[in-house]
PDB file of C-alpha atoms and ligand atoms in Angstrom:
ATOM      1  CA  MET A   1     -33.969  10.432  54.586  1.00  0.00           C
ATOM      2  CA  SER A   2     -32.440   8.501  52.096  1.00  0.00           C
ATOM      3  CA  PHE A   3     -32.993   4.446  51.622  1.00  0.00           C
ATOM      4  CA  ASN A   4     -29.387   2.513  50.849  1.00  0.00           C
ATOM      5  CA  LYS A   5     -29.942   0.655  47.870  1.00  0.00           C
ATOM      6  CA  PHE A   6     -27.909  -2.908  47.669  1.00  0.00           C
ATOM      7  CA  CYS A   7     -27.025  -5.254  44.519  1.00  0.00           C
ATOM      8  CA  ALA A   8     -29.683  -8.871  44.758  1.00  0.00           C
ATOM      9  CA  LYS A   9     -26.673 -10.744  43.812  1.00  0.00           C
ATOM     10  CA  CYS A  10     -22.991  -8.911  44.468  1.00  0.00           C
ATOM     11  CA  GLY A  11     -25.504  -6.353  47.344  1.00  0.00           C
ATOM     12  CA  LYS A  12     -22.474  -3.564  46.177  1.00  0.00           C
ATOM     13  CA  ASP A  13     -24.145  -0.486  47.965  1.00  0.00           C
ATOM     14  CA  THR A  14     -25.394   1.961  44.902  1.00  0.00           C
ATOM     15  CA  SER A  15     -28.419   3.316  43.588  1.00  0.00           C
ATOM     16  CA  ALA A  16     -27.748   2.773  39.929  1.00  0.00           C
ATOM     17  CA  LEU A  17     -29.679  -0.757  39.773  1.00  0.00           C
ATOM     18  CA  ILE A  18     -30.864  -2.693  36.297  1.00  0.00           C
ATOM     19  CA  LYS A  19     -33.669  -4.486  37.564  1.00  0.00           C
ATOM     20  CA  GLY A  20     -32.436  -5.186  40.628  1.00  0.00           C
ATOM     21  CA  HIS A  21     -28.923  -5.415  39.716  1.00  0.00           C
ATOM     22  CA  CYS A  22     -25.430  -3.361  39.933  1.00  0.00           C
ATOM     23  CA  SER A  23     -24.518  -2.231  36.117  1.00  0.00           C
ATOM     24  CA  ASP A  24     -21.668  -5.142  36.423  1.00  0.00           C
ATOM     25  CA  CYS A  25     -24.255  -7.674  36.856  1.00  0.00           C
ATOM     26  CA  TYR A  26     -26.524  -7.117  35.027  1.00  0.00           C
ATOM     27  CA  LEU A  27     -24.346  -6.689  31.846  1.00  0.00           C
ATOM     28  CA  GLY A  28     -22.801 -10.070  33.625  1.00  0.00           C
ATOM     29  CA  LYS A  29     -21.416 -12.586  30.414  1.00  0.00           C
ATOM     30  CA  LYS A  30     -23.779  -9.930  28.427  1.00  0.00           C
ATOM     31  CA  GLU A  31     -22.761  -7.513  25.235  1.00  0.00           C
ATOM     32  CA  LEU A  32     -23.418  -3.934  24.829  1.00  0.00           C
ATOM     33  CA  PHE A  33     -22.193  -4.485  21.096  1.00  0.00           C
ATOM     34  CA  THR A  34     -20.876  -6.608  18.345  1.00  0.00           C
ATOM     35  CA  ILE A  35     -18.063  -6.051  15.977  1.00  0.00           C
ATOM     36  CA  GLU A  36     -17.842  -8.301  13.349  1.00  0.00           C
ATOM     37  CA  LYS A  37     -13.837  -8.634  12.465  1.00  0.00           C
ATOM     38  CA  PRO A  38     -13.506  -5.963   9.568  1.00  0.00           C
ATOM     39  CA  THR A  39     -11.294  -7.608   5.889  1.00  0.00           C
ATOM     40  CA  PHE A  40      -9.415  -5.384   4.316  1.00  0.00           C
ATOM     41  CA  SER A  41      -6.983  -5.274   2.340  1.00  0.00           C
ATOM     42  CA  VAL A  42      -3.790  -3.352   0.869  1.00  0.00           C
ATOM     43  CA  CYS A  43      -2.018  -2.128  -2.540  1.00  0.00           C
ATOM     44  CA  LYS A  44       1.802  -2.920  -2.625  1.00  0.00           C
ATOM     45  CA  ILE A  45       2.137  -0.436  -5.189  1.00  0.00           C
ATOM     46  CA  CYS A  46      -0.597   2.549  -4.626  1.00  0.00           C
ATOM     47  CA  GLY A  47      -1.554   1.743  -0.501  1.00  0.00           C
ATOM     48  CA  LYS A  48      -5.011   2.181  -0.766  1.00  0.00           C
ATOM     49  CA  PHE A  49      -6.956   0.263   0.950  1.00  0.00           C
ATOM     50  CA  ILE A  50     -10.431  -2.397  -0.180  1.00  0.00           C
ATOM     51  CA  PHE A  51     -13.382  -1.980   1.518  1.00  0.00           C
ATOM     52  CA  ASN A  52     -16.925  -3.676   0.099  1.00  0.00           C
ATOM     53  CA  GLN A  53     -15.270  -3.089  -3.271  1.00  0.00           C
ATOM     54  CA  LYS A  54     -14.200   0.624  -2.585  1.00  0.00           C
ATOM     55  CA  TRP A  55     -10.461   1.994  -2.371  1.00  0.00           C
ATOM     56  CA  PHE A  56     -10.126   4.640   0.206  1.00  0.00           C
ATOM     57  CA  PRO A  57      -6.504   6.257   1.421  1.00  0.00           C
ATOM     58  CA  LEU A  58      -4.575   4.342   3.929  1.00  0.00           C
ATOM     59  CA  SER A  59      -4.846   6.619   7.068  1.00  0.00           C
ATOM     60  CA  GLU A  60      -6.222   5.089  11.140  1.00  0.00           C
ATOM     61  CA  THR A  61      -9.584   8.055  10.867  1.00  0.00           C
ATOM     62  CA  THR A  62     -10.918   6.209   7.668  1.00  0.00           C
ATOM     63  CA  ILE A  63     -10.151   2.310   9.700  1.00  0.00           C
ATOM     64  CA  SER A  64     -12.294   4.050  12.546  1.00  0.00           C
ATOM     65  CA  GLU A  65     -15.132   5.077  10.033  1.00  0.00           C
ATOM     66  CA  LYS A  66     -14.612   1.530   9.228  1.00  0.00           C
ATOM     67  CA  ILE A  67     -14.907   0.489  12.004  1.00  0.00           C
ATOM     68  CA  LEU A  68     -17.768   2.504  13.661  1.00  0.00           C
ATOM     69  CA  ALA A  69     -20.108   1.677  10.688  1.00  0.00           C
ATOM     70  CA  LYS A  70     -19.625  -2.271  11.832  1.00  0.00           C
ATOM     71  CA  ILE A  71     -20.930  -1.888  15.403  1.00  0.00           C
ATOM     72  CA  LYS A  72     -23.810  -3.488  16.079  1.00  0.00           C
ATOM     73  CA  TYR A  73     -25.895  -2.382  19.565  1.00  0.00           C
ATOM     74  CA  ALA A  74     -28.165  -4.350  21.642  1.00  0.00           C
ATOM     75  CA  PRO A  75     -31.530  -3.475  21.810  1.00  0.00           C
ATOM     76  CA  GLU A  76     -32.067  -2.342  24.548  1.00  0.00           C
ATOM     77  CA  LEU A  77     -28.798   0.072  25.173  1.00  0.00           C
ATOM     78  CA  ASN A  78     -30.455   4.014  24.917  1.00  0.00           C
ATOM     79  CA  SER A  79     -28.075   7.059  22.689  1.00  0.00           C
ATOM     80  CA  PRO A  80     -24.923   4.427  21.989  1.00  0.00           C
ATOM     81  CA  LYS A  81     -22.055   6.644  22.087  1.00  0.00           C
ATOM     82  CA  PRO A  82     -19.351   4.741  20.713  1.00  0.00           C
ATOM     83  CA  PHE A  83     -15.416   5.808  20.408  1.00  0.00           C
ATOM     84  CA  VAL A  84     -12.739   3.932  17.936  1.00  0.00           C
ATOM     85  CA  GLU A  85      -9.358   3.888  18.405  1.00  0.00           C
ATOM     86  CA  VAL A  86      -7.007   2.327  16.434  1.00  0.00           C
ATOM     87  CA  THR A  87      -3.193   1.971  16.821  1.00  0.00           C
ATOM     88  CA  GLN A  88      -1.047   1.077  13.631  1.00  0.00           C
ATOM     89  CA  VAL A  89       0.438  -2.826  15.092  1.00  0.00           C
ATOM     90  CA  LEU A  90       4.453  -2.321  14.575  1.00  0.00           C
ATOM     91  CA  ASN A  91       7.736  -4.987  14.786  1.00  0.00           C
ATOM     92  CA  SER A  92       4.985  -6.812  12.668  1.00  0.00           C
ATOM     93  CA  ASP A  93       5.952  -7.919   8.445  1.00  0.00           C
ATOM     94  CA  VAL A  94       2.266  -7.798   7.754  1.00  0.00           C
ATOM     95  CA  LEU A  95       0.117  -4.128   8.192  1.00  0.00           C
ATOM     96  CA  MET A  96      -1.370  -5.069  11.168  1.00  0.00           C
ATOM     97  CA  TYR A  97      -3.900  -3.363  13.182  1.00  0.00           C
ATOM     98  CA  GLU A  98      -4.886  -2.816  16.594  1.00  0.00           C
ATOM     99  CA  VAL A  99      -8.387  -1.463  17.438  1.00  0.00           C
ATOM    100  CA  LEU A 100      -9.871  -0.915  20.392  1.00  0.00           C
ATOM    101  CA  ILE A 101     -14.006   0.019  20.570  1.00  0.00           C
ATOM    102  CA  LYS A 102     -15.152   2.107  23.621  1.00  0.00           C
ATOM    103  CA  VAL A 103     -19.469   2.000  24.066  1.00  0.00           C
ATOM    104  CA  GLU A 104     -20.854   4.061  26.452  1.00  0.00           C
ATOM    105  CA  GLY A 105     -24.392   4.240  26.728  1.00  0.00           C
ATOM    106  CA  PHE A 106     -27.843   3.784  29.184  1.00  0.00           C
ATOM    107  CA  ILE A 107     -30.195   1.041  30.133  1.00  0.00           C
ATOM    108  CA  GLU A 108     -33.354   2.212  32.278  1.00  0.00           C
ATOM    109  CA  ASN A 109     -30.818   5.447  32.795  1.00  0.00           C
ATOM    110  CA  VAL A 110     -27.552   4.029  34.609  1.00  0.00           C
ATOM    111  CA  LEU A 111     -24.014   4.891  32.494  1.00  0.00           C
ATOM    112  CA  VAL A 112     -23.052   0.906  31.052  1.00  0.00           C
ATOM    113  CA  SER A 113     -19.465   0.404  28.606  1.00  0.00           C
ATOM    114  CA  GLN A 114     -18.140  -1.869  27.643  1.00  0.00           C
ATOM    115  CA  GLU A 115     -14.808  -2.859  25.601  1.00  0.00           C
ATOM    116  CA  LYS A 116     -13.348  -4.661  23.392  1.00  0.00           C
ATOM    117  CA  GLU A 117     -10.381  -5.625  21.513  1.00  0.00           C
ATOM    118  CA  ILE A 118      -9.549  -6.335  17.970  1.00  0.00           C
ATOM    119  CA  VAL A 119      -6.234  -6.763  15.697  1.00  0.00           C
ATOM    120  CA  PHE A 120      -6.671  -7.819  12.227  1.00  0.00           C
ATOM    121  CA  LYS A 121      -4.432  -8.008   9.226  1.00  0.00           C
ATOM    122  CA  ILE A 122      -4.847  -6.169   5.982  1.00  0.00           C
ATOM    123  CA  LYS A 123      -4.564  -8.298   3.488  1.00  0.00           C
ATOM    124  CA  PRO A 124      -1.386  -7.557   0.380  1.00  0.00           C
ATOM    125  CA  THR A 125      -2.899  -7.317  -3.300  1.00  0.00           C
ATOM    126  CA  THR A 126      -2.868  -5.424  -6.414  1.00  0.00           C
ATOM    127  CA  CYS A 127      -5.508  -3.572  -7.575  1.00  0.00           C
ATOM    128  CA  ASP A 128      -6.922  -3.645 -10.534  1.00  0.00           C
ATOM    129  CA  ALA A 129      -5.352   0.432 -11.421  1.00  0.00           C
ATOM    130  CA  CYS A 130      -2.038  -0.811 -10.645  1.00  0.00           C
ATOM    131  CA  THR A 131      -2.793  -4.466 -12.705  1.00  0.00           C
ATOM    132  CA  LYS A 132      -3.608  -2.452 -15.118  1.00  0.00           C
ATOM    133  CA  LEU A 133      -0.383   0.402 -15.127  1.00  0.00           C
ATOM    134  CA  ASN A 134       1.755  -2.626 -15.031  1.00  0.00           C
ATOM    135  CA  ALA A 135       0.716  -3.997 -17.617  1.00  0.00           C
ATOM    136  CA  ASN A 136       1.586  -0.440 -19.892  1.00  0.00           C
ATOM    137  CA  TYR A 137      -2.287   0.702 -19.814  1.00  0.00           C
ATOM    138  CA  ARG A 138      -2.921   4.277 -20.747  1.00  0.00           C
ATOM    139  CA  GLU A 139      -5.557   6.344 -21.828  1.00  0.00           C
ATOM    140  CA  ALA A 140      -3.510   8.333 -22.499  1.00  0.00           C
ATOM    141  CA  VAL A 141      -0.036  10.356 -23.504  1.00  0.00           C
ATOM    142  CA  VAL A 142       1.356  12.811 -23.045  1.00  0.00           C
ATOM    143  CA  GLN A 143       4.178  14.045 -24.264  1.00  0.00           C
ATOM    144  CA  ILE A 144       6.509  17.590 -22.827  1.00  0.00           C
ATOM    145  CA  ARG A 145       8.163  19.113 -25.469  1.00  0.00           C
ATOM    146  CA  ALA A 146      10.484  21.840 -24.646  1.00  0.00           C
ATOM    147  CA  GLU A 147      14.217  21.843 -24.390  1.00  0.00           C
ATOM    148  CA  LYS A 148      16.286  20.008 -21.595  1.00  0.00           C
ATOM    149  CA  SER A 149      16.581  21.834 -18.553  1.00  0.00           C
ATOM    150  CA  GLU A 150      12.881  23.029 -19.075  1.00  0.00           C
ATOM    151  CA  ALA A 151      11.134  19.468 -20.094  1.00  0.00           C
ATOM    152  CA  LYS A 152      12.938  18.081 -16.328  1.00  0.00           C
ATOM    153  CA  LYS A 153      11.558  20.944 -14.114  1.00  0.00           C
ATOM    154  CA  ILE A 154       8.373  20.545 -16.624  1.00  0.00           C
ATOM    155  CA  TYR A 155       8.730  16.905 -16.392  1.00  0.00           C
ATOM    156  CA  ASP A 156       8.783  17.017 -12.747  1.00  0.00           C
ATOM    157  CA  THR A 157       5.720  19.268 -12.296  1.00  0.00           C
ATOM    158  CA  ALA A 158       3.703  16.559 -14.042  1.00  0.00           C
ATOM    159  CA  MET A 159       4.513  14.326 -12.191  1.00  0.00           C
ATOM    160  CA  SER A 160       4.122  16.192  -9.104  1.00  0.00           C
ATOM    161  CA  MET A 161       0.317  17.107 -10.641  1.00  0.00           C
ATOM    162  CA  LEU A 162      -0.374  13.295 -11.328  1.00  0.00           C
ATOM    163  CA  ASP A 163       0.624  12.077  -7.817  1.00  0.00           C
ATOM    164  CA  LYS A 164      -1.697  14.787  -6.000  1.00  0.00           C
ATOM    165  CA  GLU A 165      -4.187  12.830  -8.922  1.00  0.00           C
ATOM    166  CA  ARG A 166      -3.721   9.388  -7.559  1.00  0.00           C
ATOM    167  CA  GLU A 167      -4.392  10.334  -4.008  1.00  0.00           C
ATOM    168  CA  THR A 168      -8.076   9.568  -5.046  1.00  0.00           C
ATOM    169  CA  ASN A 169      -7.642   7.957  -8.276  1.00  0.00           C
ATOM    170  CA  SER A 170      -5.738   4.685  -8.732  1.00  0.00           C
ATOM    171  CA  LEU A 171      -5.387   4.947 -12.548  1.00  0.00           C
ATOM    172  CA  ALA A 172      -3.076   8.222 -12.841  1.00  0.00           C
ATOM    173  CA  GLY A 173       0.033   7.680 -12.806  1.00  0.00           C
ATOM    174  CA  THR A 174       2.580   6.288 -15.859  1.00  0.00           C
ATOM    175  CA  SER A 175       2.960   2.836 -16.969  1.00  0.00           C
ATOM    176  CA  LYS A 176       5.942   3.485 -18.598  1.00  0.00           C
ATOM    177  CA  ILE A 177       7.929   6.925 -19.353  1.00  0.00           C
ATOM    178  CA  ILE A 178      10.156   7.930 -21.840  1.00  0.00           C
ATOM    179  CA  GLU A 179      12.983   9.668 -22.222  1.00  0.00           C
ATOM    180  CA  ILE A 180      13.303  11.443 -25.500  1.00  0.00           C
ATOM    181  CA  PRO A 181      16.261  14.228 -26.563  1.00  0.00           C
ATOM    182  CA  GLN A 182      13.071  16.878 -27.328  1.00  0.00           C
ATOM    183  CA  GLY A 183      11.380  15.813 -23.938  1.00  0.00           C
ATOM    184  CA  TYR A 184       9.355  12.769 -22.359  1.00  0.00           C
ATOM    185  CA  ASP A 185       6.334  10.434 -22.709  1.00  0.00           C
ATOM    186  CA  LEU A 186       4.198   9.651 -20.113  1.00  0.00           C
ATOM    187  CA  TRP A 187       2.110   6.825 -20.265  1.00  0.00           C
ATOM    188  CA  ILE A 188      -0.914   8.070 -18.214  1.00  0.00           C
ATOM    189  CA  GLY A 189      -4.298   4.874 -17.161  1.00  0.00           C
ATOM    190  CA  ASP A 190      -6.008   8.529 -17.001  1.00  0.00           C
ATOM    191  CA  LYS A 191      -7.665  10.552 -19.354  1.00  0.00           C
ATOM    192  CA  LYS A 192      -9.384  12.743 -17.706  1.00  0.00           C
ATOM    193  CA  ALA A 193      -6.788  13.142 -15.007  1.00  0.00           C
ATOM    194  CA  ALA A 194      -4.121  13.863 -17.941  1.00  0.00           C
ATOM    195  CA  ALA A 195      -5.783  16.246 -19.609  1.00  0.00           C
ATOM    196  CA  ARG A 196      -6.317  18.137 -15.442  1.00  0.00           C
ATOM    197  CA  ILE A 197      -2.106  17.945 -16.197  1.00  0.00           C
ATOM    198  CA  VAL A 198      -1.995  19.219 -19.328  1.00  0.00           C
ATOM    199  CA  ARG A 199      -3.725  22.203 -19.216  1.00  0.00           C
ATOM    200  CA  ALA A 200      -3.045  22.937 -16.065  1.00  0.00           C
ATOM    201  CA  ILE A 201       0.372  22.428 -17.587  1.00  0.00           C
ATOM    202  CA  SER A 202       0.113  24.761 -20.496  1.00  0.00           C
ATOM    203  CA  LYS A 203      -1.411  27.343 -18.251  1.00  0.00           C
ATOM    204  CA  MET A 204       1.582  28.299 -16.004  1.00  0.00           C
ATOM    205  CA  PHE A 205       5.389  27.112 -18.376  1.00  0.00           C
ATOM    206  CA  ASP A 206       2.619  29.288 -21.881  1.00  0.00           C
ATOM    207  CA  MET A 207       2.425  26.358 -23.255  1.00  0.00           C
ATOM    208  CA  LYS A 208       0.954  25.009 -26.731  1.00  0.00           C
ATOM    209  CA  VAL A 209      -1.199  21.778 -26.807  1.00  0.00           C
ATOM    210  CA  THR A 210      -1.907  19.475 -29.522  1.00  0.00           C
ATOM    211  CA  THR A 211      -4.648  16.936 -28.553  1.00  0.00           C
ATOM    212  CA  SER A 212      -4.280  13.737 -30.956  1.00  0.00           C
ATOM    213  CA  LYS A 213      -6.744  11.174 -30.823  1.00  0.00           C
ATOM    214  CA  LYS A 214      -6.352   6.718 -31.978  1.00  0.00           C
ATOM    215  CA  LEU A 215      -9.423   4.573 -31.279  1.00  0.00           C
ATOM    216  CA  ILE A 216      -7.800   1.548 -30.102  1.00  0.00           C
ATOM    217  CA  GLY A 217     -11.337  -0.646 -29.430  1.00  0.00           C
ATOM    218  CA  GLU A 218     -14.625   0.074 -29.384  1.00  0.00           C
ATOM    219  CA  ASP A 219     -16.231  -0.589 -25.421  1.00  0.00           C
ATOM    220  CA  GLY A 220     -18.604  -3.695 -24.511  1.00  0.00           C
ATOM    221  CA  GLY A 221     -20.195  -3.617 -28.222  1.00  0.00           C
ATOM    222  CA  ARG A 222     -22.691  -1.515 -26.763  1.00  0.00           C
ATOM    223  CA  GLY A 223     -21.096   1.216 -29.743  1.00  0.00           C
ATOM    224  CA  ASN A 224     -18.743   3.989 -27.713  1.00  0.00           C
ATOM    225  CA  PHE A 225     -15.274   4.242 -29.450  1.00  0.00           C
ATOM    226  CA  VAL A 226     -12.349   4.296 -27.516  1.00  0.00           C
ATOM    227  CA  PHE A 227     -10.640   6.074 -28.361  1.00  0.00           C
ATOM    228  CA  ARG A 228      -6.742   7.492 -26.472  1.00  0.00           C
ATOM    229  CA  PHE A 229      -5.521  10.807 -26.408  1.00  0.00           C
ATOM    230  CA  THR A 230      -2.090  12.180 -27.398  1.00  0.00           C
ATOM    231  CA  PHE A 231      -2.133  15.235 -25.685  1.00  0.00           C
ATOM    232  CA  CYS A 232       1.459  17.585 -27.249  1.00  0.00           C
ATOM    233  CA  LEU A 233       2.917  20.113 -24.740  1.00  0.00           C
ATOM    234  CA  LYS A 234       5.062  22.122 -26.667  1.00  0.00           C
ATOM    235  CA  LYS A 235       7.044  25.351 -25.642  1.00  0.00           C
ATOM    236  CA  LYS A 236       5.513  28.288 -28.382  1.00  0.00           C
TER     237      LYS A 236
HETATM  238 ZN1   ZN B 301     -23.645  -6.094  41.831  1.00  0.00          ZN
HETATM  239 ZN1   ZN B 302      -2.829  -0.053  -6.442  1.00  0.00          ZN
END
């Protein structure tokens, strides 16, 4: 023999009662979770977005990771399980996202769930790296010296390698490209990225590398000298 159980408030016939109430009546205006509206900005030039002073490549996956980290659960909710769905709002002249957050969990062994929707804009900005590159900043100059058609091939390879580097390091781009009859000069913001592509290209195209450096200043008075590197890639 089983006893029918009813919600003390709405009279609903259910055995899933929390303190004598069905989950809807128990929850009422209670919040199972709260979420602070995130503030993201995106660089108009490199497309990376900033969150908590750090840069990330903009994607719906990264947005949902950041949102998940911002969810705060009610203390009585056990084993909370969040679901986040990020959708870009189209027909908008600014970058805008709509996020549906659903949280499931248990209160006194009764499964409860709640949904919230937030909409936010991504503020356009120019990141530090892109500001530097716009101002002709360069830690390294890569000189490509080869016969015209081959120089173009090497140049294209270097540029696609830089695009790859730029996915994780916005400074690994060019601040200036100079084309001369003997080849190309690429002004590159990050010297490590420049050194990496020079190594790869010298192997790929069988080229000789000559490295020189020039003192360009001192770093914050700590006695560290700052050098600008020139890597010259020449056909053997
Ligand atoms: Zn009820
Ligand atoms: Zn940028």
